[in-house]
């Protein structure tokens, strides 16, 4: 998680059910007509009362839930026809906690820490041992643990462009994501197959743009074209490998032959036990630091974290690093639904594309970057309307340039990612006009 001042509140709706969606029209109707009650709260560690980031809040056996922000805060809207209901709270390294809710509630939840085995051992690829067996088996079972047939996912997307800790631009969208699923078997030593995604934006709203742009950024975009950050964020679904990035090699048997794998230990993920492994992939000027969380029962990847940090040959300054520490960061979390694992939360933090690498803030040079969050909120594997090609968003077009009518009633009822503190981001964008006025005036 990014720990700058704006902080994301509630990473809203990691997964929740929208009843029966058959088209984008129904998508909007489901939110504008549905009543709900709200659970607002914070998840803390019982050992020191600190907030737990990326803790999952969900209804067992349903697709309803959310994820906490970096301070442990969350907000979840539950359809009124689901009451009373059990809410479960889980995080890697903590025991599961469950409560009963039936109305608007403000709560504080404490989770007991439960990493019962921490035993960091370096495992090399030349040895057949527990770490290599865990990693090999997890890759082997991707074709069983993740969906292989076409499916449709609904999601909420937020893209925040930052000037250090100051927000420069905000985009929010309700989206549909159609995946083709796997169509080939996997073979040792080969990259996993890329699936062909179709993305449709159903609703969109955006602020004014306060980012700084320079000639170099314009030349960069002219030569390489525009880029849709939504597609780039979806590519962090690492069990779907892509052809040209380090992600292609991250889930590869070859990694065990080239690099040292670290067995960190075991911990709880809800009621399940997970293995924790780490891997470092050195490149010319950077090192990819990767951590895998693998379910002990079925060997599914339940969470993958990747951070690109400076390598020994890098000679740049801290101002060119996000938070003065890293080049980029990403994570993806999966949850088991209908006997398959689907991504529920994807985050990508990287340099702002097309904008100047740094900006001047209070006479100080600061880093400009983009924090993108995609929460997939409902899944359809059988009966769903396919996204038509004419509705598909371009991968080579900045989502900010898209024009759609601003549907205020939709956003008033739609579960979105809240900011932490609640008023932090709006206040920074509202120096000249309110965020709501920006949404309306732009007509998107």
PDB file of C-alpha atoms in Angstrom, residues 304-436:
ATOM      1  CA  UNK A 304       1.124 -11.355  -5.146  1.00  0.00           C
ATOM      2  CA  UNK A 305       3.104  -8.188  -4.384  1.00  0.00           C
ATOM      3  CA  UNK A 306       5.807  -6.687  -6.604  1.00  0.00           C
ATOM      4  CA  UNK A 307       8.024  -3.647  -6.006  1.00  0.00           C
ATOM      5  CA  UNK A 308      10.678  -2.293  -8.356  1.00  0.00           C
ATOM      6  CA  UNK A 309      13.572  -0.809  -6.359  1.00  0.00           C
ATOM      7  CA  UNK A 310      16.948   0.664  -7.412  1.00  0.00           C
ATOM      8  CA  UNK A 311      19.676  -1.846  -8.185  1.00  0.00           C
ATOM      9  CA  UNK A 312      23.384  -1.510  -7.537  1.00  0.00           C
ATOM     10  CA  UNK A 313      23.983   0.135 -10.943  1.00  0.00           C
ATOM     11  CA  UNK A 314      21.370   2.839 -10.498  1.00  0.00           C
ATOM     12  CA  UNK A 315      22.838   6.316  -9.975  1.00  0.00           C
ATOM     13  CA  UNK A 316      19.729   8.500  -9.933  1.00  0.00           C
ATOM     14  CA  UNK A 317      18.449  10.699  -7.117  1.00  0.00           C
ATOM     15  CA  UNK A 318      15.656  10.084  -4.653  1.00  0.00           C
ATOM     16  CA  UNK A 319      13.413  12.688  -6.291  1.00  0.00           C
ATOM     17  CA  UNK A 320      13.021  10.309  -9.238  1.00  0.00           C
ATOM     18  CA  UNK A 321      11.638   7.614  -6.949  1.00  0.00           C
ATOM     19  CA  UNK A 322       8.114   7.369  -5.578  1.00  0.00           C
ATOM     20  CA  UNK A 323       8.241   8.223  -1.873  1.00  0.00           C
ATOM     21  CA  UNK A 324      11.998   8.385  -2.459  1.00  0.00           C
ATOM     22  CA  UNK A 325      12.082   4.570  -2.319  1.00  0.00           C
ATOM     23  CA  UNK A 326      10.846   2.736  -5.405  1.00  0.00           C
ATOM     24  CA  UNK A 327      10.159   2.980  -9.152  1.00  0.00           C
ATOM     25  CA  UNK A 328       6.804   1.257  -9.104  1.00  0.00           C
ATOM     26  CA  UNK A 329       4.673  -1.048  -7.008  1.00  0.00           C
ATOM     27  CA  UNK A 330       1.789  -3.426  -7.660  1.00  0.00           C
ATOM     28  CA  UNK A 331      -0.310  -5.996  -5.865  1.00  0.00           C
ATOM     29  CA  UNK A 332      -3.179  -8.321  -6.690  1.00  0.00           C
ATOM     30  CA  UNK A 333      -5.427 -10.260  -4.314  1.00  0.00           C
ATOM     31  CA  UNK A 334      -7.597 -13.251  -5.238  1.00  0.00           C
ATOM     32  CA  UNK A 335     -10.629 -14.809  -3.566  1.00  0.00           C
ATOM     33  CA  UNK A 336     -12.246 -18.174  -4.218  1.00  0.00           C
ATOM     34  CA  UNK A 337     -15.711 -17.895  -5.751  1.00  0.00           C
ATOM     35  CA  UNK A 338     -17.637 -20.810  -7.308  1.00  0.00           C
ATOM     36  CA  UNK A 339     -14.605 -23.090  -6.903  1.00  0.00           C
ATOM     37  CA  UNK A 340     -12.305 -20.760  -8.856  1.00  0.00           C
ATOM     38  CA  UNK A 341     -10.114 -17.860  -7.792  1.00  0.00           C
ATOM     39  CA  UNK A 342     -10.858 -14.423  -9.223  1.00  0.00           C
ATOM     40  CA  UNK A 343      -8.988 -11.142  -8.679  1.00  0.00           C
ATOM     41  CA  UNK A 344     -10.785  -8.958  -6.152  1.00  0.00           C
ATOM     42  CA  UNK A 345      -8.327  -6.086  -5.765  1.00  0.00           C
ATOM     43  CA  UNK A 346      -5.560  -4.809  -8.050  1.00  0.00           C
ATOM     44  CA  UNK A 347      -3.349  -1.790  -7.386  1.00  0.00           C
ATOM     45  CA  UNK A 348      -0.653  -0.267  -9.588  1.00  0.00           C
ATOM     46  CA  UNK A 349       1.589   2.661  -8.589  1.00  0.00           C
ATOM     47  CA  UNK A 350       3.983   4.045 -11.203  1.00  0.00           C
ATOM     48  CA  UNK A 351       5.347   7.227 -12.767  1.00  0.00           C
ATOM     49  CA  UNK A 352       2.661   9.416 -14.328  1.00  0.00           C
ATOM     50  CA  UNK A 353       2.601   8.590 -18.026  1.00  0.00           C
ATOM     51  CA  UNK A 354       2.964  11.568 -20.358  1.00  0.00           C
ATOM     52  CA  UNK A 355       3.392  14.068 -17.517  1.00  0.00           C
ATOM     53  CA  UNK A 356       6.750  15.473 -16.493  1.00  0.00           C
ATOM     54  CA  UNK A 357       8.639  13.082 -14.233  1.00  0.00           C
ATOM     55  CA  UNK A 358       8.845  15.705 -11.496  1.00  0.00           C
ATOM     56  CA  UNK A 359       6.954  18.872 -10.588  1.00  0.00           C
ATOM     57  CA  UNK A 360       7.662  21.952  -8.508  1.00  0.00           C
ATOM     58  CA  UNK A 361       5.746  22.080  -5.245  1.00  0.00           C
ATOM     59  CA  UNK A 362       6.415  24.878  -2.750  1.00  0.00           C
ATOM     60  CA  UNK A 363       9.809  25.550  -4.403  1.00  0.00           C
ATOM     61  CA  UNK A 364      10.702  21.886  -4.091  1.00  0.00           C
ATOM     62  CA  UNK A 365      11.114  19.326  -6.854  1.00  0.00           C
ATOM     63  CA  UNK A 366       8.779  16.379  -6.247  1.00  0.00           C
ATOM     64  CA  UNK A 367       7.861  13.140  -8.017  1.00  0.00           C
ATOM     65  CA  UNK A 368       4.709  12.868 -10.156  1.00  0.00           C
ATOM     66  CA  UNK A 369       3.082   9.441 -10.226  1.00  0.00           C
ATOM     67  CA  UNK A 370      -0.222   7.624 -10.677  1.00  0.00           C
ATOM     68  CA  UNK A 371      -1.968   5.340  -8.183  1.00  0.00           C
ATOM     69  CA  UNK A 372      -4.573   3.143  -9.888  1.00  0.00           C
ATOM     70  CA  UNK A 373      -6.971   0.833  -8.052  1.00  0.00           C
ATOM     71  CA  UNK A 374      -9.309  -1.703  -9.661  1.00  0.00           C
ATOM     72  CA  UNK A 375     -11.893  -3.477  -7.507  1.00  0.00           C
ATOM     73  CA  UNK A 376     -13.762  -6.254  -9.266  1.00  0.00           C
ATOM     74  CA  UNK A 377     -17.208  -6.335  -7.737  1.00  0.00           C
ATOM     75  CA  UNK A 378     -19.220  -9.057  -9.424  1.00  0.00           C
ATOM     76  CA  UNK A 379     -18.574 -12.030 -11.679  1.00  0.00           C
ATOM     77  CA  UNK A 380     -20.643 -13.834 -14.316  1.00  0.00           C
ATOM     78  CA  UNK A 381     -19.418 -17.111 -15.788  1.00  0.00           C
ATOM     79  CA  UNK A 382     -22.485 -18.307 -17.670  1.00  0.00           C
ATOM     80  CA  UNK A 383     -25.297 -15.961 -18.687  1.00  0.00           C
ATOM     81  CA  UNK A 384     -23.950 -12.539 -19.580  1.00  0.00           C
ATOM     82  CA  UNK A 385     -24.138 -10.138 -22.496  1.00  0.00           C
ATOM     83  CA  UNK A 386     -20.804  -9.935 -24.286  1.00  0.00           C
ATOM     84  CA  UNK A 387     -19.175  -6.552 -24.717  1.00  0.00           C
ATOM     85  CA  UNK A 388     -19.490  -5.503 -28.343  1.00  0.00           C
ATOM     86  CA  UNK A 389     -16.322  -4.508 -30.161  1.00  0.00           C
ATOM     87  CA  UNK A 390     -17.658  -1.008 -30.783  1.00  0.00           C
ATOM     88  CA  UNK A 391     -18.077  -0.601 -27.000  1.00  0.00           C
ATOM     89  CA  UNK A 392     -14.533  -1.686 -26.124  1.00  0.00           C
ATOM     90  CA  UNK A 393     -12.240   0.964 -24.669  1.00  0.00           C
ATOM     91  CA  UNK A 394      -9.062   1.624 -26.605  1.00  0.00           C
ATOM     92  CA  UNK A 395      -5.798   0.554 -25.001  1.00  0.00           C
ATOM     93  CA  UNK A 396      -4.143   3.554 -26.670  1.00  0.00           C
ATOM     94  CA  UNK A 397      -6.360   6.326 -25.327  1.00  0.00           C
ATOM     95  CA  UNK A 398      -6.072   8.142 -22.012  1.00  0.00           C
ATOM     96  CA  UNK A 399      -9.285   7.470 -20.083  1.00  0.00           C
ATOM     97  CA  UNK A 400      -9.313  11.141 -19.091  1.00  0.00           C
ATOM     98  CA  UNK A 401     -10.176  12.109 -22.681  1.00  0.00           C
ATOM     99  CA  UNK A 402     -13.367  10.028 -22.656  1.00  0.00           C
ATOM    100  CA  UNK A 403     -16.639  11.994 -22.763  1.00  0.00           C
ATOM    101  CA  UNK A 404     -19.717  10.543 -21.031  1.00  0.00           C
ATOM    102  CA  UNK A 405     -22.649  12.255 -19.266  1.00  0.00           C
ATOM    103  CA  UNK A 406     -22.198  12.631 -15.515  1.00  0.00           C
ATOM    104  CA  UNK A 407     -24.835  10.471 -13.781  1.00  0.00           C
ATOM    105  CA  UNK A 408     -25.064  11.947 -10.288  1.00  0.00           C
ATOM    106  CA  UNK A 409     -27.758   9.560  -9.026  1.00  0.00           C
ATOM    107  CA  UNK A 410     -25.649   6.573 -10.053  1.00  0.00           C
ATOM    108  CA  UNK A 411     -22.641   7.753  -8.066  1.00  0.00           C
ATOM    109  CA  UNK A 412     -24.744   8.579  -5.017  1.00  0.00           C
ATOM    110  CA  UNK A 413     -25.702   4.907  -4.739  1.00  0.00           C
ATOM    111  CA  UNK A 414     -22.618   3.174  -6.093  1.00  0.00           C
ATOM    112  CA  UNK A 415     -20.052   1.734  -3.702  1.00  0.00           C
ATOM    113  CA  UNK A 416     -16.792   3.531  -4.431  1.00  0.00           C
ATOM    114  CA  UNK A 417     -13.318   3.710  -2.991  1.00  0.00           C
ATOM    115  CA  UNK A 418     -13.398   6.294  -0.218  1.00  0.00           C
ATOM    116  CA  UNK A 419     -10.447   8.523   0.572  1.00  0.00           C
ATOM    117  CA  UNK A 420      -8.563   8.668   3.838  1.00  0.00           C
ATOM    118  CA  UNK A 421      -9.176  11.000   5.522  1.00  0.00           C
ATOM    119  CA  UNK A 422     -12.540  11.399   3.797  1.00  0.00           C
ATOM    120  CA  UNK A 423     -12.025  15.065   2.885  1.00  0.00           C
ATOM    121  CA  UNK A 424      -8.327  14.995   2.075  1.00  0.00           C
ATOM    122  CA  UNK A 425      -8.472  14.478  -1.685  1.00  0.00           C
ATOM    123  CA  UNK A 426     -11.508  16.727  -2.383  1.00  0.00           C
ATOM    124  CA  UNK A 427      -9.986  19.622  -0.424  1.00  0.00           C
ATOM    125  CA  UNK A 428      -6.783  19.466  -2.454  1.00  0.00           C
ATOM    126  CA  UNK A 429      -8.708  19.488  -5.731  1.00  0.00           C
ATOM    127  CA  UNK A 430     -11.246  22.099  -4.652  1.00  0.00           C
ATOM    128  CA  UNK A 431      -9.109  25.211  -4.435  1.00  0.00           C
ATOM    129  CA  UNK A 432     -11.111  26.916  -7.193  1.00  0.00           C
ATOM    130  CA  UNK A 433     -14.327  24.898  -7.429  1.00  0.00           C
ATOM    131  CA  UNK A 434     -15.909  21.914  -5.693  1.00  0.00           C
ATOM    132  CA  UNK A 435     -15.201  18.438  -6.983  1.00  0.00           C
ATOM    133  CA  UNK A 436     -18.916  17.946  -7.667  1.00  0.00           C
TER     134      UNK A 436
END
